PDB file of C-alpha atoms in Angstrom:
ATOM      1  CA  MET E   1       0.140   0.115  -0.242  1.00  0.00           C
ATOM      2  CA  THR E   2       1.252   3.563  -0.949  1.00  0.00           C
ATOM      3  CA  GLU E   3       1.294   6.454   1.569  1.00  0.00           C
ATOM      4  CA  GLN E   4      -1.306   8.072  -0.437  1.00  0.00           C
ATOM      5  CA  GLN E   5      -3.741   5.320  -0.339  1.00  0.00           C
ATOM      6  CA  ILE E   6      -4.023   5.100   3.671  1.00  0.00           C
ATOM      7  CA  PRO E   7      -5.989   8.391   3.720  1.00  0.00           C
ATOM      8  CA  MET E   8      -8.011   7.204   1.017  1.00  0.00           C
ATOM      9  CA  LEU E   9      -8.930   4.179   2.414  1.00  0.00           C
ATOM     10  CA  ALA E  10      -9.741   5.623   5.913  1.00  0.00           C
ATOM     11  CA  GLY E  11     -11.808   8.355   4.174  1.00  0.00           C
ATOM     12  CA  LYS E  12     -13.622   5.523   2.293  1.00  0.00           C
ATOM     13  CA  LEU E  13     -14.563   4.193   5.741  1.00  0.00           C
ATOM     14  CA  VAL E  14     -15.970   7.435   7.172  1.00  0.00           C
ATOM     15  CA  GLU E  15     -18.016   7.861   3.939  1.00  0.00           C
ATOM     16  CA  HIS E  16     -19.831   4.683   4.218  1.00  0.00           C
ATOM     17  CA  GLN E  17     -19.613   4.427   8.080  1.00  0.00           C
ATOM     18  CA  ASN E  18     -23.555   3.722   7.783  1.00  0.00           C
ATOM     19  CA  PHE E  19     -22.740  -0.170   7.392  1.00  0.00           C
ATOM     20  CA  PHE E  20     -21.502  -0.146  10.823  1.00  0.00           C
ATOM     21  CA  GLY E  21     -25.188   0.306  12.053  1.00  0.00           C
ATOM     22  CA  VAL E  22     -25.301  -3.499  11.563  1.00  0.00           C
ATOM     23  CA  LEU E  23     -23.194  -4.403  14.390  1.00  0.00           C
ATOM     24  CA  SER E  24     -24.677  -5.118  17.847  1.00  0.00           C
ATOM     25  CA  VAL E  25     -23.717  -2.632  20.911  1.00  0.00           C
ATOM     26  CA  VAL E  26     -21.390  -5.352  22.198  1.00  0.00           C
ATOM     27  CA  ASP E  27     -19.518  -5.661  19.011  1.00  0.00           C
ATOM     28  CA  ALA E  28     -19.536  -1.888  18.215  1.00  0.00           C
ATOM     29  CA  GLN E  29     -18.029  -0.913  21.997  1.00  0.00           C
ATOM     30  CA  TRP E  30     -15.545  -4.066  21.424  1.00  0.00           C
ATOM     31  CA  ALA E  31     -14.092  -2.307  18.322  1.00  0.00           C
ATOM     32  CA  ILE E  32     -14.111   1.018  19.610  1.00  0.00           C
ATOM     33  CA  GLN E  33     -11.819  -0.314  22.639  1.00  0.00           C
ATOM     34  CA  HIS E  34      -9.829  -2.457  20.394  1.00  0.00           C
ATOM     35  CA  PRO E  35      -9.151  -0.404  17.346  1.00  0.00           C
ATOM     36  CA  GLN E  36      -5.981  -2.143  16.116  1.00  0.00           C
ATOM     37  CA  GLU E  37      -7.800  -5.644  16.467  1.00  0.00           C
ATOM     38  CA  MET E  38     -10.775  -4.252  14.185  1.00  0.00           C
ATOM     39  CA  ILE E  39      -8.392  -3.074  11.587  1.00  0.00           C
ATOM     40  CA  ALA E  40      -6.334  -6.336  11.866  1.00  0.00           C
ATOM     41  CA  LEU E  41      -9.450  -8.427  11.427  1.00  0.00           C
ATOM     42  CA  CYS E  42     -10.431  -6.158   8.231  1.00  0.00           C
ATOM     43  CA  VAL E  43      -6.735  -6.558   6.740  1.00  0.00           C
ATOM     44  CA  ASP E  44      -7.275 -10.227   6.988  1.00  0.00           C
ATOM     45  CA  ALA E  45     -10.465 -10.532   5.358  1.00  0.00           C
ATOM     46  CA  ILE E  46      -9.346  -8.468   2.444  1.00  0.00           C
ATOM     47  CA  ILE E  47      -5.954 -10.329   1.985  1.00  0.00           C
ATOM     48  CA  ASN E  48      -7.827 -13.611   2.363  1.00  0.00           C
ATOM     49  CA  ARG E  49     -11.125 -12.767   0.239  1.00  0.00           C
ATOM     50  CA  ALA E  50     -10.151 -14.644  -2.629  1.00  0.00           C
ATOM     51  CA  ASN E  51      -9.767 -18.021  -0.824  1.00  0.00           C
ATOM     52  CA  LYS E  52     -13.173 -17.812   0.759  1.00  0.00           C
ATOM     53  CA  VAL E  53     -16.219 -19.429  -0.914  1.00  0.00           C
ATOM     54  CA  VAL E  54     -19.172 -16.717  -0.781  1.00  0.00           C
ATOM     55  CA  LYS E  55     -22.534 -18.216  -1.432  1.00  0.00           C
ATOM     56  CA  LYS E  56     -24.906 -15.803  -3.125  1.00  0.00           C
ATOM     57  CA  LEU E  57     -27.747 -14.685  -1.324  1.00  0.00           C
ATOM     58  CA  LEU E  58     -29.644 -12.796  -4.135  1.00  0.00           C
ATOM     59  CA  ALA E  59     -30.942 -13.443  -7.391  1.00  0.00           C
ATOM     60  CA  PHE E  60     -32.028 -10.523 -10.016  1.00  0.00           C
ATOM     61  CA  VAL E  61     -35.789 -11.208 -10.680  1.00  0.00           C
ATOM     62  CA  THR E  62     -37.204  -7.781 -12.224  1.00  0.00           C
ATOM     63  CA  THR E  63     -37.426  -4.070 -11.684  1.00  0.00           C
ATOM     64  CA  ILE E  64     -40.559  -1.762 -10.635  1.00  0.00           C
ATOM     65  CA  SER E  65     -40.782   1.333 -12.196  1.00  0.00           C
ATOM     66  CA  VAL E  66     -42.320   3.914  -9.575  1.00  0.00           C
ATOM     67  CA  ASP E  67     -43.150   7.305  -9.543  1.00  0.00           C
ATOM     68  CA  GLY E  68     -41.225  10.059  -7.611  1.00  0.00           C
ATOM     69  CA  ALA E  69     -42.773  12.979  -5.581  1.00  0.00           C
ATOM     70  CA  LYS E  70     -41.862  16.657  -4.984  1.00  0.00           C
ATOM     71  CA  ASN E  71     -42.882  16.390  -1.439  1.00  0.00           C
ATOM     72  CA  PHE E  72     -44.077  12.928   0.370  1.00  0.00           C
ATOM     73  CA  VAL E  73     -45.624  13.039   3.388  1.00  0.00           C
ATOM     74  CA  ALA E  74     -45.780   9.639   5.000  1.00  0.00           C
ATOM     75  CA  GLU E  75     -49.130  10.518   7.465  1.00  0.00           C
ATOM     76  CA  ASP E  76     -50.995  11.491   4.018  1.00  0.00           C
ATOM     77  CA  HIS E  77     -50.406   8.159   2.830  1.00  0.00           C
ATOM     78  CA  PHE E  78     -50.687   4.815   4.108  1.00  0.00           C
ATOM     79  CA  ASN E  79     -54.515   5.301   5.075  1.00  0.00           C
ATOM     80  CA  GLY E  80     -52.925   8.018   7.641  1.00  0.00           C
ATOM     81  CA  PHE E  81     -51.466   4.805   9.372  1.00  0.00           C
ATOM     82  CA  GLU E  82     -54.709   3.333  10.338  1.00  0.00           C
ATOM     83  CA  VAL E  83     -55.740   0.006   9.100  1.00  0.00           C
ATOM     84  CA  ASN E  84     -58.109   0.032   6.115  1.00  0.00           C
ATOM     85  CA  THR E  85     -59.201  -2.872   3.864  1.00  0.00           C
ATOM     86  CA  SER E  86     -62.152  -1.043   1.980  1.00  0.00           C
ATOM     87  CA  ASP E  87     -62.182  -0.845  -1.737  1.00  0.00           C
ATOM     88  CA  LYS E  88     -62.294   2.875  -1.390  1.00  0.00           C
ATOM     89  CA  VAL E  89     -58.647   3.493  -0.322  1.00  0.00           C
ATOM     90  CA  GLU E  90     -55.356   3.315  -2.807  1.00  0.00           C
ATOM     91  CA  VAL E  91     -53.772   0.540  -0.615  1.00  0.00           C
ATOM     92  CA  LYS E  92     -55.412  -1.767   1.701  1.00  0.00           C
ATOM     93  CA  THR E  93     -53.784  -2.338   4.836  1.00  0.00           C
ATOM     94  CA  SER E  94     -54.237  -5.316   7.065  1.00  0.00           C
ATOM     95  CA  HIS E  95     -51.856  -4.400   9.721  1.00  0.00           C
ATOM     96  CA  ILE E  96     -49.165  -1.390  10.722  1.00  0.00           C
ATOM     97  CA  GLY E  97     -46.966  -2.284  13.346  1.00  0.00           C
ATOM     98  CA  SER E  98     -45.964  -0.376  16.312  1.00  0.00           C
ATOM     99  CA  THR E  99     -42.429   0.078  15.267  1.00  0.00           C
ATOM    100  CA  PHE E 100     -43.323   1.202  11.779  1.00  0.00           C
ATOM    101  CA  ARG E 101     -45.791   3.898  13.035  1.00  0.00           C
ATOM    102  CA  GLU E 102     -43.250   5.405  15.558  1.00  0.00           C
ATOM    103  CA  ARG E 103     -40.397   5.510  13.022  1.00  0.00           C
ATOM    104  CA  PHE E 104     -42.013   6.398   9.775  1.00  0.00           C
ATOM    105  CA  MET E 105     -45.419   8.511  10.809  1.00  0.00           C
ATOM    106  CA  SER E 106     -43.622  11.550  10.861  1.00  0.00           C
ATOM    107  CA  LYS E 107     -41.218  10.910   7.676  1.00  0.00           C
ATOM    108  CA  VAL E 108     -41.051  13.563   5.192  1.00  0.00           C
ATOM    109  CA  GLU E 109     -39.310  13.212   1.757  1.00  0.00           C
ATOM    110  CA  SER E 110     -38.807  15.829  -0.741  1.00  0.00           C
ATOM    111  CA  VAL E 111     -37.922  15.839  -4.407  1.00  0.00           C
ATOM    112  CA  VAL E 112     -37.628  12.051  -4.999  1.00  0.00           C
ATOM    113  CA  GLU E 113     -37.111  11.212  -8.450  1.00  0.00           C
ATOM    114  CA  PRO E 114     -38.827   8.249 -10.457  1.00  0.00           C
ATOM    115  CA  ALA E 115     -36.929   5.219 -10.235  1.00  0.00           C
ATOM    116  CA  ASP E 116     -36.562   1.737 -11.237  1.00  0.00           C
ATOM    117  CA  ILE E 117     -36.530  -0.453  -8.116  1.00  0.00           C
ATOM    118  CA  LYS E 118     -34.927  -3.834  -8.547  1.00  0.00           C
ATOM    119  CA  VAL E 119     -36.504  -6.945  -7.061  1.00  0.00           C
ATOM    120  CA  HIS E 120     -34.304  -9.813  -5.813  1.00  0.00           C
ATOM    121  CA  LYS E 121     -35.200 -13.466  -4.731  1.00  0.00           C
ATOM    122  CA  LEU E 122     -33.364 -14.740  -1.819  1.00  0.00           C
ATOM    123  CA  LEU E 123     -31.909 -17.651  -2.619  1.00  0.00           C
ATOM    124  CA  ILE E 124     -31.444 -18.947   0.874  1.00  0.00           C
ATOM    125  CA  ASN E 125     -32.160 -17.824   4.712  1.00  0.00           C
ATOM    126  CA  SER E 126     -30.126 -14.828   5.653  1.00  0.00           C
ATOM    127  CA  LYS E 127     -29.920 -12.266   8.530  1.00  0.00           C
ATOM    128  CA  ASP E 128     -29.874  -8.378   7.134  1.00  0.00           C
ATOM    129  CA  PRO E 129     -26.212  -7.558   7.213  1.00  0.00           C
ATOM    130  CA  PRO E 130     -25.268 -10.219   4.999  1.00  0.00           C
ATOM    131  CA  ILE E 131     -27.968  -9.119   2.123  1.00  0.00           C
ATOM    132  CA  ILE E 132     -26.919  -5.510   2.798  1.00  0.00           C
ATOM    133  CA  ALA E 133     -23.276  -6.309   1.975  1.00  0.00           C
ATOM    134  CA  GLU E 134     -24.263  -8.076  -1.218  1.00  0.00           C
ATOM    135  CA  LEU E 135     -26.429  -5.195  -2.408  1.00  0.00           C
ATOM    136  CA  GLY E 136     -23.699  -2.656  -1.405  1.00  0.00           C
ATOM    137  CA  ASP E 137     -24.477   1.113  -1.599  1.00  0.00           C
ATOM    138  CA  VAL E 138     -27.571   0.367  -3.290  1.00  0.00           C
ATOM    139  CA  TYR E 139     -29.377  -1.440  -0.551  1.00  0.00           C
ATOM    140  CA  GLY E 140     -31.465   1.504   0.486  1.00  0.00           C
ATOM    141  CA  THR E 141     -35.039   2.775  -0.706  1.00  0.00           C
ATOM    142  CA  THR E 142     -37.199   5.719   0.053  1.00  0.00           C
ATOM    143  CA  LEU E 143     -40.489   5.380   1.568  1.00  0.00           C
ATOM    144  CA  THR E 144     -41.852   7.131  -1.554  1.00  0.00           C
ATOM    145  CA  HIS E 145     -40.868   4.489  -3.626  1.00  0.00           C
ATOM    146  CA  PHE E 146     -41.992   1.510  -1.072  1.00  0.00           C
ATOM    147  CA  TRP E 147     -45.413   3.490  -1.026  1.00  0.00           C
ATOM    148  CA  GLN E 148     -45.473   3.360  -5.025  1.00  0.00           C
ATOM    149  CA  ALA E 149     -44.987  -0.313  -5.535  1.00  0.00           C
ATOM    150  CA  LEU E 150     -47.612  -1.025  -3.100  1.00  0.00           C
ATOM    151  CA  LYS E 151     -50.021   1.401  -4.733  1.00  0.00           C
ATOM    152  CA  ILE E 152     -49.388  -0.709  -7.964  1.00  0.00           C
ATOM    153  CA  GLN E 153     -50.586  -3.399  -6.342  1.00  0.00           C
ATOM    154  CA  GLY E 154     -52.950  -1.766  -3.560  1.00  0.00           C
ATOM    155  CA  HIS E 155     -55.795  -4.153  -3.480  1.00  0.00           C
ATOM    156  CA  GLY E 156     -53.772  -7.343  -3.783  1.00  0.00           C
ATOM    157  CA  GLN E 157     -53.369  -7.661  -7.507  1.00  0.00           C
ATOM    158  CA  LYS E 158     -50.824 -10.127  -9.173  1.00  0.00           C
ATOM    159  CA  GLY E 159     -47.882  -8.376 -10.068  1.00  0.00           C
ATOM    160  CA  LYS E 160     -44.072  -7.877  -9.405  1.00  0.00           C
ATOM    161  CA  LEU E 161     -44.100  -7.995  -5.373  1.00  0.00           C
ATOM    162  CA  LEU E 162     -45.389 -11.261  -3.899  1.00  0.00           C
ATOM    163  CA  THR E 163     -49.195 -11.505  -2.947  1.00  0.00           C
ATOM    164  CA  ASP E 164     -48.976 -15.034  -1.209  1.00  0.00           C
ATOM    165  CA  GLY E 165     -48.141 -14.013   2.020  1.00  0.00           C
ATOM    166  CA  ARG E 166     -44.403 -14.018   1.613  1.00  0.00           C
ATOM    167  CA  ALA E 167     -42.420 -11.171   2.611  1.00  0.00           C
ATOM    168  CA  ASN E 168     -40.964  -8.555   0.546  1.00  0.00           C
ATOM    169  CA  VAL E 169     -38.369  -6.455   2.060  1.00  0.00           C
ATOM    170  CA  SER E 170     -36.782  -2.779   1.636  1.00  0.00           C
ATOM    171  CA  TYR E 171     -34.272  -1.272   3.628  1.00  0.00           C
ATOM    172  CA  ILE E 172     -35.459   2.343   4.471  1.00  0.00           C
ATOM    173  CA  SER E 173     -33.997   5.226   6.832  1.00  0.00           C
ATOM    174  CA  ASP E 174     -36.509   6.412   9.455  1.00  0.00           C
ATOM    175  CA  ALA E 175     -37.598   9.745  10.376  1.00  0.00           C
ATOM    176  CA  VAL E 176     -36.453   9.745  13.833  1.00  0.00           C
ATOM    177  CA  ASP E 177     -32.600   9.658  13.456  1.00  0.00           C
ATOM    178  CA  GLY E 178     -32.057   8.130  10.018  1.00  0.00           C
ATOM    179  CA  THR E 179     -31.670   4.466  11.247  1.00  0.00           C
ATOM    180  CA  PRO E 180     -32.204   1.968   8.212  1.00  0.00           C
ATOM    181  CA  TRP E 181     -34.757  -0.534   8.871  1.00  0.00           C
ATOM    182  CA  ALA E 182     -35.859  -3.835   7.073  1.00  0.00           C
ATOM    183  CA  VAL E 183     -39.584  -2.657   6.120  1.00  0.00           C
ATOM    184  CA  LEU E 184     -41.662  -5.584   5.474  1.00  0.00           C
ATOM    185  CA  ALA E 185     -44.805  -5.775   3.446  1.00  0.00           C
ATOM    186  CA  ARG E 186     -46.473  -9.131   2.815  1.00  0.00           C
ATOM    187  CA  TRP E 187     -50.147  -9.611   1.604  1.00  0.00           C
ATOM    188  CA  CYS E 188     -52.422 -11.335   4.360  1.00  0.00           C
ATOM    189  CA  GLY E 189     -56.062 -10.600   5.688  1.00  0.00           C
ATOM    190  CA  GLY E 190     -57.214  -8.796   2.649  1.00  0.00           C
ATOM    191  CA  GLY E 191     -54.226  -6.290   2.847  1.00  0.00           C
ATOM    192  CA  TRP E 192     -50.884  -5.280   3.198  1.00  0.00           C
ATOM    193  CA  PHE E 193     -49.126  -6.498   6.596  1.00  0.00           C
ATOM    194  CA  LEU E 194     -46.588  -3.423   7.508  1.00  0.00           C
ATOM    195  CA  SER E 195     -43.900  -3.660  10.019  1.00  0.00           C
ATOM    196  CA  ALA E 196     -40.461  -2.553  10.629  1.00  0.00           C
ATOM    197  CA  LEU E 197     -37.366  -4.649  11.901  1.00  0.00           C
ATOM    198  CA  SER E 198     -34.015  -3.900  13.077  1.00  0.00           C
ATOM    199  CA  VAL E 199     -31.433  -4.860  10.552  1.00  0.00           C
ATOM    200  CA  VAL E 200     -29.680  -6.500  13.485  1.00  0.00           C
ATOM    201  CA  ASP E 201     -32.782  -8.990  14.269  1.00  0.00           C
ATOM    202  CA  PRO E 202     -31.405 -12.286  15.097  1.00  0.00           C
ATOM    203  CA  VAL E 203     -34.165 -13.907  13.002  1.00  0.00           C
ATOM    204  CA  PRO E 204     -33.189 -14.550   9.405  1.00  0.00           C
ATOM    205  CA  TRP E 205     -35.375 -14.053   6.305  1.00  0.00           C
ATOM    206  CA  LEU E 206     -36.278 -16.930   4.362  1.00  0.00           C
ATOM    207  CA  ALA E 207     -35.399 -18.424   1.181  1.00  0.00           C
ATOM    208  CA  GLY E 208     -38.041 -17.354  -1.482  1.00  0.00           C
ATOM    209  CA  PHE E 209     -38.865 -13.908  -0.056  1.00  0.00           C
ATOM    210  CA  GLN E 210     -37.967 -10.799  -2.052  1.00  0.00           C
ATOM    211  CA  VAL E 211     -35.852  -8.114  -1.322  1.00  0.00           C
ATOM    212  CA  CYS E 212     -35.913  -4.469  -3.015  1.00  0.00           C
ATOM    213  CA  SER E 213     -33.195  -2.218  -3.714  1.00  0.00           C
ATOM    214  CA  ARG E 214     -32.119   0.894  -5.968  1.00  0.00           C
TER     215      ARG E 214
END
């Protein structure tokens, strides 16, 4: 490594520091207290990366073309965060979890451009950190695009999102402190079941579920 590469590498760690968010409190504290050992582990992983057999987690399936918004106010959508399976609403909801309400009800997103959201099939059971690592920088989506994708199949119509009870997972930053959450949408009970789970939740997602990204 050259002397010029060292600050560049350190800068990249700062630039992508949000990926440290998948660490548990205990692991993060260990890394803070043992910086040299942490760096040694990273260096060893980089040096030996070619010798490790990495099993692919995701298979690209399709894209969903979704609209953007000049000003997306979460509480004006999702039926005001109240469950509603009426045929009169754009998106039927059978459940809206408490964490989803607490973390996203006050969410406001401005100047969100239209996008093609990528849909991937989960090939094997996996927790969030390896999924996020495989997706890389494009792992996160917006609440605007999440809503627009749901609206396309708002009454449970067949489409690119699963409507057979299996989960569609998106990673979205909350309105409280910008923490990314695994936001789940699955069709059941005559509407979309919505919830937000920590990306360090110990329970893995099941093979066959779908993951959405930019």
